Structure formats: C-alpha cells, structure tokens
Amino acid sequence: MKVICRVKVTPSTDAIIPPFSSKVGKTLLGGTKLNVSISPLWDGKKYLFKAGDVPLPMTVYAGDDYWFRIGGDEKDVARAITSLRETKVFNTWWHVRDVEVNQVENVPSDAKKMVVETMTPAILPDPFNPKKRKRFSNEFVTVFAVNFMDELKFTREDVKEKLATIEEVVTEEPSWMRWETVNYAGKRVVGVTGKFTYSSERLGEIMPVLENAIAKGIGSSRRNGFGIVKITLESKNVKVTFY
C-alpha cells in the first residue's frame, strides 16, 4: 500500500536555507536511506526552490508553518517517520507541529485520460542506457520508466523487451514542457518541468505504476525532492486529482 505523509514544521527563528529546500526534511528524518521520496518545503502555495544557475538562498520565517511530504510504501514511510526529530538545521531549530498520513486509494481504474503536472523539476534518466545523458521528453515510457523499475522490479532489459506493450497502453497528447535549472548541494542540476497529458483505454492495467508515481514522484533523485507530481485522472467526466 502506498501512502503520503505530510509533516508540518515551524522554524524558531528566521533563517537562510539553500535554494532547494529538501535538505531540511531529509535532516529531520536523520538522513534516511529508505526507498521513499522526500519533498522540498511547502509554504502552502508552492514547493520552495529557486530556479537558476546561481545558488541564491531563500528565507524562512520564525513561526510560519511549512510542510514536507514523504511518499512510498507504507512500511518504508512508517520506518522513516520513526527517525523524525526536532533538529537544528541551517541555524534554526525546527519544531514538528503535526504528522498526517494518507493512503493513496480510490484511484479510478476506469480512467481514460491522465494529466501529470510537475511540482518540482524531474530528472528523467534514459530508460534503456544508464550511461546516456538525461532525457527531456514527455514520452510515456521515459516519464514513468523509474516507476516501472521500482514498482514492478523491471530491469532496463525488461523495459526494452516490453516497450511495445507499454507503448500500446497510452498515447501522448498535446503537452508542454521546459527545462529548469536548480542548484542542489552545490551542483547545477537540469530537470524537466511541465504538464503532460496522456489518453488510454487501458490505464487500469498500470494502476500500481501510477500509484507509485503519485506517492513517490517520477524520475530519479526522488529522495532528494525531485520529480514530485500532481496527477489528475479523468473518468466519465469526473476528474480526481492526487498529490
């Protein structure tokens, strides 16, 4: 079962934080190496990161509420939460105010249309060759390759062998995307942001893969906060959004 845990935290003083803020949540979780995604901070409107080649810092404010989310298998998220501690990070103490866990459930298996909107830049590895540079594409197999490998234990060879079957499942519809550069841990990282639309009569066949993406995001470096997505599924003129 996939779950999403949202942790509400408050800094005790104003503080300067890095341009990609997932380091806060990762530190409060003790630097966990579990197979979960950990998002940047959320201020109620957006995830906190600054795009650009220059590592411009951001400010958080004393007493304001921020959230970060942990997504993954229920047992992994539960283990991660056991390491949650109030900690001094970036010269301020972070107080834990609330922890909320929700199951990823009621995903409509009869959906015929899906919209995937990136909330943080996604790093999309080549699904066939790990040595190649990252991909910039809305191709379904590229966007969800990591989810197939994670959830169904596919190897890259499996992806190659099953490519025709996977491509039969969905059709890429008009979408938009762009490159976005951020600075993470002192390194320049280029990711994809956008809104990707897909249609299919067979989305129900890959529900576990979609639930993996809802909980953990897409692409690589999900534990560092990349690839968090909002997924909207449309069935019989009813739209349901998960994020």
XYZ file of C-alpha atoms in Angstrom:
243
model
C 0.000 0.000 0.000
C 1.296 3.455 -0.926
C 0.986 6.360 1.497
C 1.861 10.040 1.600
C 2.909 11.552 4.918
C 2.836 15.327 5.387
C 4.904 16.777 8.209
C 4.191 20.303 9.446
C 7.230 22.107 10.848
C 7.972 25.593 12.141
C 11.369 27.321 12.395
C 12.094 29.013 15.717
C 13.862 31.972 14.060
C 14.189 33.493 10.611
C 16.769 31.502 8.680
C 18.523 31.310 5.345
C 18.095 27.953 3.625
C 19.551 26.512 0.393
C 17.899 27.147 -2.999
C 16.481 23.595 -2.987
C 14.946 23.034 0.425
C 14.548 19.246 0.654
C 17.667 19.132 2.842
C 15.506 20.329 5.759
C 13.164 17.337 5.674
C 15.981 14.898 4.980
C 17.891 16.148 8.030
C 14.825 15.996 10.302
C 14.452 12.368 9.189
C 18.033 11.599 10.139
C 19.288 11.361 6.563
C 17.248 8.227 5.915
C 18.326 5.954 3.055
C 14.944 4.234 2.815
C 13.190 3.952 -0.540
C 10.956 6.980 -0.052
C 10.613 10.378 -1.657
C 11.229 13.487 0.465
C 9.991 16.785 -0.887
C 11.294 20.313 -0.530
C 9.432 22.511 1.944
C 5.918 23.613 1.002
C 4.731 27.048 2.132
C 1.044 26.439 1.479
C 1.232 27.589 -2.135
C 4.334 26.057 -3.684
C 7.403 23.954 -3.013
C 10.363 26.103 -2.038
C 13.176 26.058 -4.568
C 14.775 28.701 -6.734
C 15.485 28.125 -10.384
C 18.671 29.414 -11.958
C 22.355 28.705 -12.338
C 23.290 30.893 -9.358
C 22.661 29.314 -5.925
C 20.513 32.097 -4.471
C 19.403 31.325 -0.900
C 15.860 31.573 0.416
C 14.474 32.784 3.739
C 12.070 31.017 6.077
C 10.392 32.965 8.835
C 10.008 32.316 12.546
C 6.606 30.959 13.500
C 5.465 30.308 9.936
C 4.238 26.825 9.094
C 5.935 24.753 6.410
C 5.357 21.196 5.283
C 7.327 18.469 3.619
C 5.993 15.186 2.336
C 7.312 11.644 2.484
C 5.926 9.155 -0.024
C 6.339 5.441 -0.574
C 5.321 2.012 0.643
C 3.536 2.143 3.980
C 6.238 0.188 5.822
C 9.056 2.372 4.466
C 7.268 5.613 5.313
C 6.462 4.300 8.806
C 10.125 3.450 9.375
C 11.189 6.863 8.107
C 8.817 8.638 10.479
C 10.309 6.830 13.476
C 13.517 8.798 12.832
C 11.719 12.168 12.813
C 13.279 14.540 15.329
C 13.160 18.242 16.114
C 16.585 19.342 14.955
C 18.698 22.423 14.399
C 19.172 22.826 10.654
C 20.563 25.921 8.908
C 20.976 27.822 12.172
C 17.430 27.413 13.456
C 15.508 24.814 15.427
C 12.685 23.165 13.524
C 9.687 22.190 15.643
C 7.403 19.375 14.463
C 3.775 20.518 14.730
C 1.817 17.741 13.035
C 2.186 14.488 11.123
C -0.580 13.368 8.766
C -0.565 10.092 6.834
C -2.938 9.388 3.946
C -3.287 6.277 1.840
C -3.108 6.501 -1.928
C -6.514 4.998 -2.587
C -9.617 5.228 -4.749
C -7.515 5.712 -7.863
C -10.072 5.232 -10.673
C -9.090 2.157 -12.663
C -11.523 3.104 -15.449
C -9.786 6.426 -16.158
C -9.305 7.243 -19.838
C -7.232 10.418 -19.524
C -4.341 11.433 -17.293
C -2.603 14.766 -16.726
C 0.789 14.773 -14.997
C 1.933 18.152 -13.677
C 5.407 18.503 -12.202
C 5.589 20.262 -8.829
C 9.392 20.068 -8.678
C 11.819 19.522 -11.582
C 12.002 15.904 -12.723
C 15.261 14.197 -13.668
C 14.407 11.630 -16.327
C 17.121 9.027 -16.931
C 17.339 7.248 -20.251
C 15.177 4.131 -19.754
C 17.467 1.985 -21.899
C 21.014 3.173 -21.227
C 22.038 4.433 -17.761
C 25.241 5.919 -19.178
C 23.461 8.293 -21.530
C 22.563 11.845 -20.582
C 19.190 12.596 -19.039
C 16.175 12.790 -21.315
C 13.886 15.756 -21.945
C 10.703 14.186 -23.223
C 7.051 13.598 -22.404
C 7.263 10.101 -23.894
C 5.333 7.874 -21.508
C 7.998 5.196 -21.184
C 10.605 7.874 -20.390
C 8.482 9.718 -17.832
C 7.444 6.549 -15.969
C 10.460 4.275 -16.527
C 11.698 4.642 -12.942
C 8.224 3.804 -11.640
C 8.067 0.629 -13.745
C 11.503 -0.399 -12.481
C 10.709 0.461 -8.865
C 7.186 -0.920 -8.607
C 7.318 -3.911 -10.966
C 11.026 -4.614 -10.446
C 11.692 -4.156 -14.148
C 15.286 -4.017 -15.291
C 16.236 -1.849 -18.244
C 16.250 -5.032 -20.313
C 12.666 -5.670 -19.202
C 11.719 -2.158 -20.296
C 13.278 -2.805 -23.702
C 11.507 -6.140 -24.097
C 8.131 -4.800 -23.002
C 8.421 -1.436 -24.771
C 5.864 -2.258 -27.451
C 3.357 -3.408 -24.849
C 3.940 -0.334 -22.692
C 3.565 1.987 -25.677
C 0.262 0.313 -26.562
C -1.151 1.313 -23.190
C -1.102 5.098 -23.667
C -0.999 7.851 -26.275
C 0.828 11.118 -25.681
C -1.487 14.112 -26.169
C -0.526 17.789 -26.691
C 1.526 18.841 -23.674
C 4.037 21.483 -22.678
C 7.429 21.207 -21.059
C 10.574 23.210 -20.424
C 13.991 22.758 -18.910
C 14.625 24.180 -15.463
C 17.980 24.572 -13.769
C 18.321 24.412 -9.992
C 21.260 24.242 -7.622
C 21.309 21.197 -5.352
C 24.115 20.558 -2.859
C 26.352 22.961 -4.739
C 25.768 21.284 -8.093
C 23.891 22.531 -11.141
C 21.006 20.192 -11.944
C 18.833 20.481 -15.050
C 15.382 18.937 -14.850
C 12.097 18.899 -16.718
C 9.002 20.808 -15.682
C 5.688 20.754 -17.471
C 2.206 19.373 -17.810
C 1.952 16.085 -19.710
C -1.341 14.677 -20.976
C -1.965 11.038 -21.877
C -5.008 9.088 -23.027
C -5.713 5.367 -22.945
C -8.422 2.762 -22.673
C -6.055 0.620 -20.589
C -4.767 2.808 -17.761
C -6.279 0.334 -15.325
C -3.604 -2.175 -16.320
C -0.832 0.000 -14.874
C -2.502 1.288 -11.704
C 0.362 0.102 -9.424
C 2.809 2.125 -11.526
C 0.618 5.234 -11.355
C 0.169 4.830 -7.592
C 3.962 4.646 -7.297
C 4.214 7.958 -9.172
C 1.507 9.587 -7.059
C 3.267 8.641 -3.834
C 6.914 8.975 -4.824
C 7.076 11.115 -7.949
C 8.768 10.416 -11.273
C 12.359 10.141 -12.445
C 15.499 9.782 -10.365
C 16.606 11.546 -7.147
C 13.110 11.363 -5.693
C 14.565 11.041 -2.192
C 16.175 14.437 -2.808
C 12.853 16.021 -3.710
C 12.951 15.896 -7.497
C 10.018 14.770 -9.624
C 7.120 15.437 -7.232
C 3.968 15.402 -9.372
C 0.273 16.133 -9.297
C -1.689 13.523 -11.260
C -5.261 14.078 -12.428
C -7.239 11.111 -13.732
C -10.423 11.639 -15.699
C -13.175 9.051 -15.906
C -16.708 9.588 -17.232
C -16.326 13.366 -16.963
C -15.208 13.047 -13.338
C -11.738 14.347 -12.507
C -9.811 13.162 -9.453
C -6.501 14.773 -8.511
C -3.767 13.184 -6.400
C -0.664 14.883 -5.000
